[in-house]
Short mmCIF file of C-alpha atoms in Angstrom, two decimals:
data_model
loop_
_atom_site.label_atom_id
_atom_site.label_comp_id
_atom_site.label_asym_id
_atom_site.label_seq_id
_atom_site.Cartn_x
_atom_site.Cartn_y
_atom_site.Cartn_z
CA UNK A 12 15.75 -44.48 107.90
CA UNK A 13 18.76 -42.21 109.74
CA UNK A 14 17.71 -39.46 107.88
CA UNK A 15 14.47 -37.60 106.51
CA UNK A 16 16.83 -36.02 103.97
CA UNK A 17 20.33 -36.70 101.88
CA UNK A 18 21.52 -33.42 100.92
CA UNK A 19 24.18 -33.94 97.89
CA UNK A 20 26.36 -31.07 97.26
CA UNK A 21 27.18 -28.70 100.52
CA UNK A 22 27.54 -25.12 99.04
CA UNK A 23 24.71 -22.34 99.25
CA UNK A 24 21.63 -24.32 97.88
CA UNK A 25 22.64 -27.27 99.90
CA UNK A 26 23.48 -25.60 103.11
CA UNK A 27 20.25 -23.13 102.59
CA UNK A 28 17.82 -26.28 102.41
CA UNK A 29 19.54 -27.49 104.93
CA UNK A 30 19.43 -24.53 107.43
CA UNK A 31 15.32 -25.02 106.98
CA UNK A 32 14.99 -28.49 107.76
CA UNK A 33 17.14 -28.69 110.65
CA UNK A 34 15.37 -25.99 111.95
CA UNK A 35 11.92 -28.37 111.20
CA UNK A 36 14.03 -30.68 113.58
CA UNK A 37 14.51 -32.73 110.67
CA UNK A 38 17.77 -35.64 110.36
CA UNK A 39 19.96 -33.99 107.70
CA UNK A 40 22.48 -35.33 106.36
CA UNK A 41 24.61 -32.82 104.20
CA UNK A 42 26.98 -34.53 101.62
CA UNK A 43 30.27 -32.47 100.04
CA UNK A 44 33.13 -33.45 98.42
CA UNK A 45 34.54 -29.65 98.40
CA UNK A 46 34.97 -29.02 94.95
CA UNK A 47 32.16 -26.10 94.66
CA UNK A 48 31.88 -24.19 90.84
CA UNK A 49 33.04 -20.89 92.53
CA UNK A 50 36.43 -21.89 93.77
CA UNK A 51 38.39 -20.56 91.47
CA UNK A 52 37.32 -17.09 91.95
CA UNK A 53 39.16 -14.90 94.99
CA UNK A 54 36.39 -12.93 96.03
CA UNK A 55 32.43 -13.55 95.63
CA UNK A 56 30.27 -10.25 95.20
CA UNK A 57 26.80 -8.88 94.93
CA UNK A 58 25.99 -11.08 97.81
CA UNK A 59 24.26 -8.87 100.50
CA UNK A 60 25.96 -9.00 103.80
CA UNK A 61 29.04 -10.81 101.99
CA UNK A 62 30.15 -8.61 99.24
CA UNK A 63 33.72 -9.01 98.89
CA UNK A 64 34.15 -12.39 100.80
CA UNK A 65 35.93 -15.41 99.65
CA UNK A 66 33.32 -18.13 98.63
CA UNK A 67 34.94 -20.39 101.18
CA UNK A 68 34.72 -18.18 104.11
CA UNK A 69 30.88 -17.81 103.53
CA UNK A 70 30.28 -21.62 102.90
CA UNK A 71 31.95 -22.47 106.16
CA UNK A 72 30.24 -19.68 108.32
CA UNK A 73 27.35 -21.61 107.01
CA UNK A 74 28.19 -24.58 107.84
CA UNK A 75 28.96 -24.15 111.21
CA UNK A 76 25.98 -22.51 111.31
CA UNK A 77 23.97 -25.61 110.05
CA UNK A 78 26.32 -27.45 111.94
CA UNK A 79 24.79 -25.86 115.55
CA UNK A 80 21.46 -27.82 115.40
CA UNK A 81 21.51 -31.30 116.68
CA UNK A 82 19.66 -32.78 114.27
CA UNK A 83 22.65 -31.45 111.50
CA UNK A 84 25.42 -34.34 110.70
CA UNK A 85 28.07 -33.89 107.85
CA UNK A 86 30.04 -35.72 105.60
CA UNK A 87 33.21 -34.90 103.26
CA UNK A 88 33.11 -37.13 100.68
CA UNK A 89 32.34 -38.14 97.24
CA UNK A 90 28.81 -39.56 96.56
CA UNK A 91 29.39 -41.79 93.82
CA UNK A 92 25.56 -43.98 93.21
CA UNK A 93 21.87 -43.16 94.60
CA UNK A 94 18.90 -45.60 94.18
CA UNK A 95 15.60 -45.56 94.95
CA UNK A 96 14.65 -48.28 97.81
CA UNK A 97 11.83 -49.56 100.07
CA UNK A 98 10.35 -45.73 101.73
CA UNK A 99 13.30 -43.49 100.31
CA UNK A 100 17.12 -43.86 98.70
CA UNK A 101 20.31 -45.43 99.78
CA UNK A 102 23.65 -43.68 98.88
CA UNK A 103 26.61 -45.28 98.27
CA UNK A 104 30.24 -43.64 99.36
CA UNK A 105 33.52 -43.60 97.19
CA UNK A 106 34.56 -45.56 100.23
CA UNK A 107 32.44 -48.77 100.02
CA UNK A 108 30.12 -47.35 102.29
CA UNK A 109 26.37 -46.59 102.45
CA UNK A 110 23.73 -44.52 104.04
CA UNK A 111 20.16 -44.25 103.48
CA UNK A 112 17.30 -41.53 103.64
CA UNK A 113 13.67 -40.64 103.23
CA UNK A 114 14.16 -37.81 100.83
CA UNK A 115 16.66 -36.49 97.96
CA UNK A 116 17.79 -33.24 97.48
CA UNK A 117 20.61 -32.48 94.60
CA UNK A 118 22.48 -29.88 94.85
CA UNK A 119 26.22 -30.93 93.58
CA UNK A 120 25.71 -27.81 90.76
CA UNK A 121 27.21 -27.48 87.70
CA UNK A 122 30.94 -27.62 85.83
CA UNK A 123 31.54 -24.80 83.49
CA UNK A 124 32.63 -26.00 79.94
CA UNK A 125 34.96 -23.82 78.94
CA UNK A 126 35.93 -22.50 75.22
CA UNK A 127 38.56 -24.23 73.88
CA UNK A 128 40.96 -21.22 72.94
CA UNK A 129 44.36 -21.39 74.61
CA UNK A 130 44.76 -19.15 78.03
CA UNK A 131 40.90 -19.45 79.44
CA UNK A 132 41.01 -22.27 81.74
CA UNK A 133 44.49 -20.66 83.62
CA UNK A 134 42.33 -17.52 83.92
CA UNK A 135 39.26 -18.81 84.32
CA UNK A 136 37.63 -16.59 87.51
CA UNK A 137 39.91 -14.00 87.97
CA UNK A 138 40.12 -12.17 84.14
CA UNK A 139 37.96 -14.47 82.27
CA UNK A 140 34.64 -14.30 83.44
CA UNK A 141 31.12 -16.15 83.65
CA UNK A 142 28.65 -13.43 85.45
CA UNK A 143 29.40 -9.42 84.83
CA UNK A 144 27.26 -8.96 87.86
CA UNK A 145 29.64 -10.86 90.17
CA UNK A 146 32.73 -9.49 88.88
CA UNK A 147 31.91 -6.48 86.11
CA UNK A 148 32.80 -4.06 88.93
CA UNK A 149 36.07 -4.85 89.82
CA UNK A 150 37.49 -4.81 86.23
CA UNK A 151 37.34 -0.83 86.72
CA UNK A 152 36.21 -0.07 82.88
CA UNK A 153 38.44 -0.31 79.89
CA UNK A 154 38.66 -3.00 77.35
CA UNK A 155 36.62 -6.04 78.20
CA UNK A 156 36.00 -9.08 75.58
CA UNK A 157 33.07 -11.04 75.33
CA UNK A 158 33.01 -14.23 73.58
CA UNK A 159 30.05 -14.71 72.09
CA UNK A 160 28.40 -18.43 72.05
CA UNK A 161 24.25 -19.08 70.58
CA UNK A 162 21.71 -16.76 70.49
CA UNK A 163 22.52 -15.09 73.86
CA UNK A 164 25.62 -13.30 72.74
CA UNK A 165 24.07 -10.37 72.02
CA UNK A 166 22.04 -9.53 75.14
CA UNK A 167 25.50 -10.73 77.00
CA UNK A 168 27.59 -8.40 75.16
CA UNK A 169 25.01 -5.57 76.11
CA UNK A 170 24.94 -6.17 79.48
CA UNK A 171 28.98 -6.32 79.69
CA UNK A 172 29.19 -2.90 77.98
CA UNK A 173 27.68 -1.65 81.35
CA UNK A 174 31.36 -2.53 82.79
CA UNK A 175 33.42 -1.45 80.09
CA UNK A 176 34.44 -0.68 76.28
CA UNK A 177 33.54 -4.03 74.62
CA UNK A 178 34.69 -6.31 71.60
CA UNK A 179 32.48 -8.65 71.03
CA UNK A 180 34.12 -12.05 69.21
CA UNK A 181 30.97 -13.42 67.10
CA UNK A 182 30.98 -15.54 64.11
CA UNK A 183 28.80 -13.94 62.04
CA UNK A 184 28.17 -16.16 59.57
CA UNK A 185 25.16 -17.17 62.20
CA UNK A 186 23.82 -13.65 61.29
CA UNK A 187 22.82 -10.32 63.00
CA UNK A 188 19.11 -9.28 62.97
CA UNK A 189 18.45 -5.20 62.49
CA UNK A 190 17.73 -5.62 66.04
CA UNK A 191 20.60 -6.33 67.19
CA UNK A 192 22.87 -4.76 65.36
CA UNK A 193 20.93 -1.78 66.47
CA UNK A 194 21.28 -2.73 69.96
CA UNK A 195 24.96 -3.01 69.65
CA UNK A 196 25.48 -0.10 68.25
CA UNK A 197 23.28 1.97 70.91
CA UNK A 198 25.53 0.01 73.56
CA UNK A 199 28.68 1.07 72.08
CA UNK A 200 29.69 -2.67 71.32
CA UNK A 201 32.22 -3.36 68.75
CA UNK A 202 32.11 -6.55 66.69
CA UNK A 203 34.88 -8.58 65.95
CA UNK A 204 34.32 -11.31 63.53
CA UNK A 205 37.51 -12.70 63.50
CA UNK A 206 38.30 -15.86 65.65
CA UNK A 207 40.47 -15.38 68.91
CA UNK A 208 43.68 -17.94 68.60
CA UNK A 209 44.55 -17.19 71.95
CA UNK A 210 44.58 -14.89 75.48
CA UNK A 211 47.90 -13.39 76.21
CA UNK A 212 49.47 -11.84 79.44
CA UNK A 213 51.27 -13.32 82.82
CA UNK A 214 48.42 -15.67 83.87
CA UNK A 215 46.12 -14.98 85.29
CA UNK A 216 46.35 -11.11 84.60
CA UNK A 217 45.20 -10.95 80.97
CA UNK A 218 46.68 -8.25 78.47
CA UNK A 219 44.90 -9.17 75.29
CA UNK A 220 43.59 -11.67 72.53
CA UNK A 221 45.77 -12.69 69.86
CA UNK A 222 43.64 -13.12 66.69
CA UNK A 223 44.33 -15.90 63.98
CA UNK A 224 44.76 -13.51 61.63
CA UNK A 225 47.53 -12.15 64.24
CA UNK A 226 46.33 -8.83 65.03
CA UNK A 227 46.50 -8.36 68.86
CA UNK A 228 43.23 -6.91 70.91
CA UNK A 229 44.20 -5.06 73.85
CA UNK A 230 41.86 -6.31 76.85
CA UNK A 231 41.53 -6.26 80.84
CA UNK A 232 38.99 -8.94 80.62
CA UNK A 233 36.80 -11.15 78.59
CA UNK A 234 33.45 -12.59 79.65
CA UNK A 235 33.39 -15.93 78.39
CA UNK A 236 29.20 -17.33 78.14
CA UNK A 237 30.30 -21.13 79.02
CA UNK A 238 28.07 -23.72 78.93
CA UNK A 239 27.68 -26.21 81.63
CA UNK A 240 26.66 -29.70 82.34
CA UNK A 241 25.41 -31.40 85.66
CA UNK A 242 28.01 -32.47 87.57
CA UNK A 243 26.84 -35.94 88.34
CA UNK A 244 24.72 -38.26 86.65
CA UNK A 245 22.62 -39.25 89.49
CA UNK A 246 19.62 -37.12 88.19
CA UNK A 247 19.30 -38.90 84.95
CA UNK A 248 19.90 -42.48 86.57
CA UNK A 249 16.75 -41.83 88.72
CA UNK A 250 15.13 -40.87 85.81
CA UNK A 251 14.61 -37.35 86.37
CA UNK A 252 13.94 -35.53 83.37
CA UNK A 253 16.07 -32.56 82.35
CA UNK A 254 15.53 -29.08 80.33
CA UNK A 255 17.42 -27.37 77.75
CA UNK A 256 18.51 -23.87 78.74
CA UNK A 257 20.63 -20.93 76.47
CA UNK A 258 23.52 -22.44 78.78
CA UNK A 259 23.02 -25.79 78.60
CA UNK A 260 20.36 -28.98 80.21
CA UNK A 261 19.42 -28.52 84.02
CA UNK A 262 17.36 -31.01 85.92
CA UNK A 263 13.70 -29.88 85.74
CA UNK A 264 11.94 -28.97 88.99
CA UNK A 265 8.23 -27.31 89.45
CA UNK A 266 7.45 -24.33 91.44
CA UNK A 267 9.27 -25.95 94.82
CA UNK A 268 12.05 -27.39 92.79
CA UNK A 269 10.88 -31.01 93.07
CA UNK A 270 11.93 -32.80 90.19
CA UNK A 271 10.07 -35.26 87.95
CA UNK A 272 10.26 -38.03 90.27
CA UNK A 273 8.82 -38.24 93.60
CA UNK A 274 11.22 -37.67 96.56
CA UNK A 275 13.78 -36.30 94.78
CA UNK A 276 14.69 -32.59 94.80
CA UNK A 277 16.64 -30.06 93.22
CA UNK A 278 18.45 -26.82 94.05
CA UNK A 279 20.90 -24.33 92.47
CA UNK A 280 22.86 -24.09 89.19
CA UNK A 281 21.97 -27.50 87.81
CA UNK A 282 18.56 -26.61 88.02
CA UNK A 283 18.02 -23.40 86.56
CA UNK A 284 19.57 -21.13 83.54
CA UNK A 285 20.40 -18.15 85.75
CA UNK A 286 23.37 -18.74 88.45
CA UNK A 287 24.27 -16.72 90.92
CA UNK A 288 24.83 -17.13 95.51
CA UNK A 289 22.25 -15.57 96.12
CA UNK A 290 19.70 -17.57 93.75
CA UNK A 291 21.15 -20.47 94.73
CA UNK A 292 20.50 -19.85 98.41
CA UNK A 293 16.93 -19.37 97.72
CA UNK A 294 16.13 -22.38 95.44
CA UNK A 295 17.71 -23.91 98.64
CA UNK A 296 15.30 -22.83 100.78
CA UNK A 297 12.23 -23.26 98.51
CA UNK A 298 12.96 -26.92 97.51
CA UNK A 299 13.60 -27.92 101.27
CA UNK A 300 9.94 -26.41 101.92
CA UNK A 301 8.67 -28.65 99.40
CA UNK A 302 10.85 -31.38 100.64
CA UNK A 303 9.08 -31.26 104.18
CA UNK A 304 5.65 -30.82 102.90
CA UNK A 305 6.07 -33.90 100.86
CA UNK A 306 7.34 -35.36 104.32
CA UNK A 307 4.49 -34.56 106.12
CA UNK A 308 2.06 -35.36 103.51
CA UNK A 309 3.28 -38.99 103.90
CA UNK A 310 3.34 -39.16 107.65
CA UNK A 311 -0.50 -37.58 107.75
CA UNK A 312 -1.23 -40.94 105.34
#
């Protein structure tokens, strides 16, 4: 085998696990095809020691950092089929080609799926919004929107209101508990029930939301709860079984994120509910742990 790990998907949970088993003198081989979920948003924050820093810039200062050990080898490209073979997996290229290793660890994330309501996707990371922690700061207060989608919309649209004056766009035909309604209230939350037939403003700058009834909300922002779906199939092919979240199904992984079958591993946003850089960079470096302890395991057999 060339290497004692295949590494799919080269942003912070990739590049984390990586950083650990090159540093176990481990052959890594660390698979991207540079597409990551947090391109479209200018600046990542929160992240300590990076706060404020394009996602790209800290992915590559990674890199290269991965990149130092000799036991570190990259490729940009698109990973299109994994099987299981004799001692580990063989990975096929876009290209044609192939390459084979001992272990699997997935971490190609997540694609957001967006509501379908005219003027999200064009401002989809700059004024409408996954994570208030990443980018609830910046909006400076005022009028923020947040589209509420399942049984997390309330609990989302209290946690905005820490960043701003919200409007809350719920159907609420599902119905609102005492609870919540009380919860609402007590977070100064305003409740809109009618449907939103589309975002307004120069792109991506956002002014408002045009209702369907046409009245016109004046907004700054809108946090928009998407859902998402693994990126690539390659979990489910190997039989890996998956879990259904608030936000949609991850890959399931135990305590050091191996998944369901042996060998293979799991790290970031398409295996847990919660997404952020910095939790990504730590399933990273907990599923490369178990990664290497399932390595040595075998060689001590």
């Amino acid at each position: 085998m060339p290497h004692d790990a295949l590494i799919i998907g080269g942003s912070y949970a990739g590049l984390s696990a990586a950083m650990q088993l090159v540093r176990a003198r481990r052959r890594v081989l660390v698979i991207d095809d540079g597409r990551p979920r947090n391109r479209f948003a200018a600046r990542a924050h929160g992240v300590l020691t990076n706060d404020g820093k394009p996602g790209a810039e800290i992915t590559a200062s990674a890199r290269a950092q991965v990149a130092a050990y000799p036991t570190a080898a990259f490729r940009m490209a698109e990973a299109v089929e994994v099987e299981r073979i004799d001692g580990g997996f063989s990975l096929a290229f876009a290209d044609g080609t192939r390459t084979r290793g001992r272990r699997l660890l997935l971490s190609h994330g997540v694609e957001d799926v967006l509501a379908d309501i005219p003027g999200v996707k064009e401002r989809w990371g700059r004024t409408a919004l996954h994570c208030p922690w990443c980018h609830g700061y910046e909006i400076g207060g005022g009028p923020i929107g947040v589209l509420g989608r399942g049984d997390h919309a309330v609990q989302y649209a209290a946690t905005v209101a820490e960043w701003g004056q919200v409007t809350l766009f719920m159907d609420l035909d599902v119905g609102l508990s005492p609870e919540d309604a009380h919860l609402l209230d007590r977070r100064g939350v305003t409740i809109e029930a009618t449907p939103i037939a589309r975002l307004e403003g120069e792109a991506p700058d956002l002014s408002g939301a045009r209702l369907t009834d046409g009245r016109f909300v004046d907004l700054k922002a809108i946090f928009v709860g998407a859902n998402v779906r693994v990126a690539s199939p390659f979990a489910e092919r190997l039989g890996c079984e998956m879990t259904d979240t608030p936000m949609g199904r991850v890959i399931k992984v135990d305590a050091m994120q191996q998944t369901t079958q042996p060998g293979v591993f799991a790290a970031g946003d398409l295996a847990r509910a919660a997404s952020n850089i910095t939790l990504a960079t730590s399933d990273g470096m907990i599923a490369a742990h178990g990664l290497f302890r399932s390595l040595i395991e075998e060689e001590a057999r």
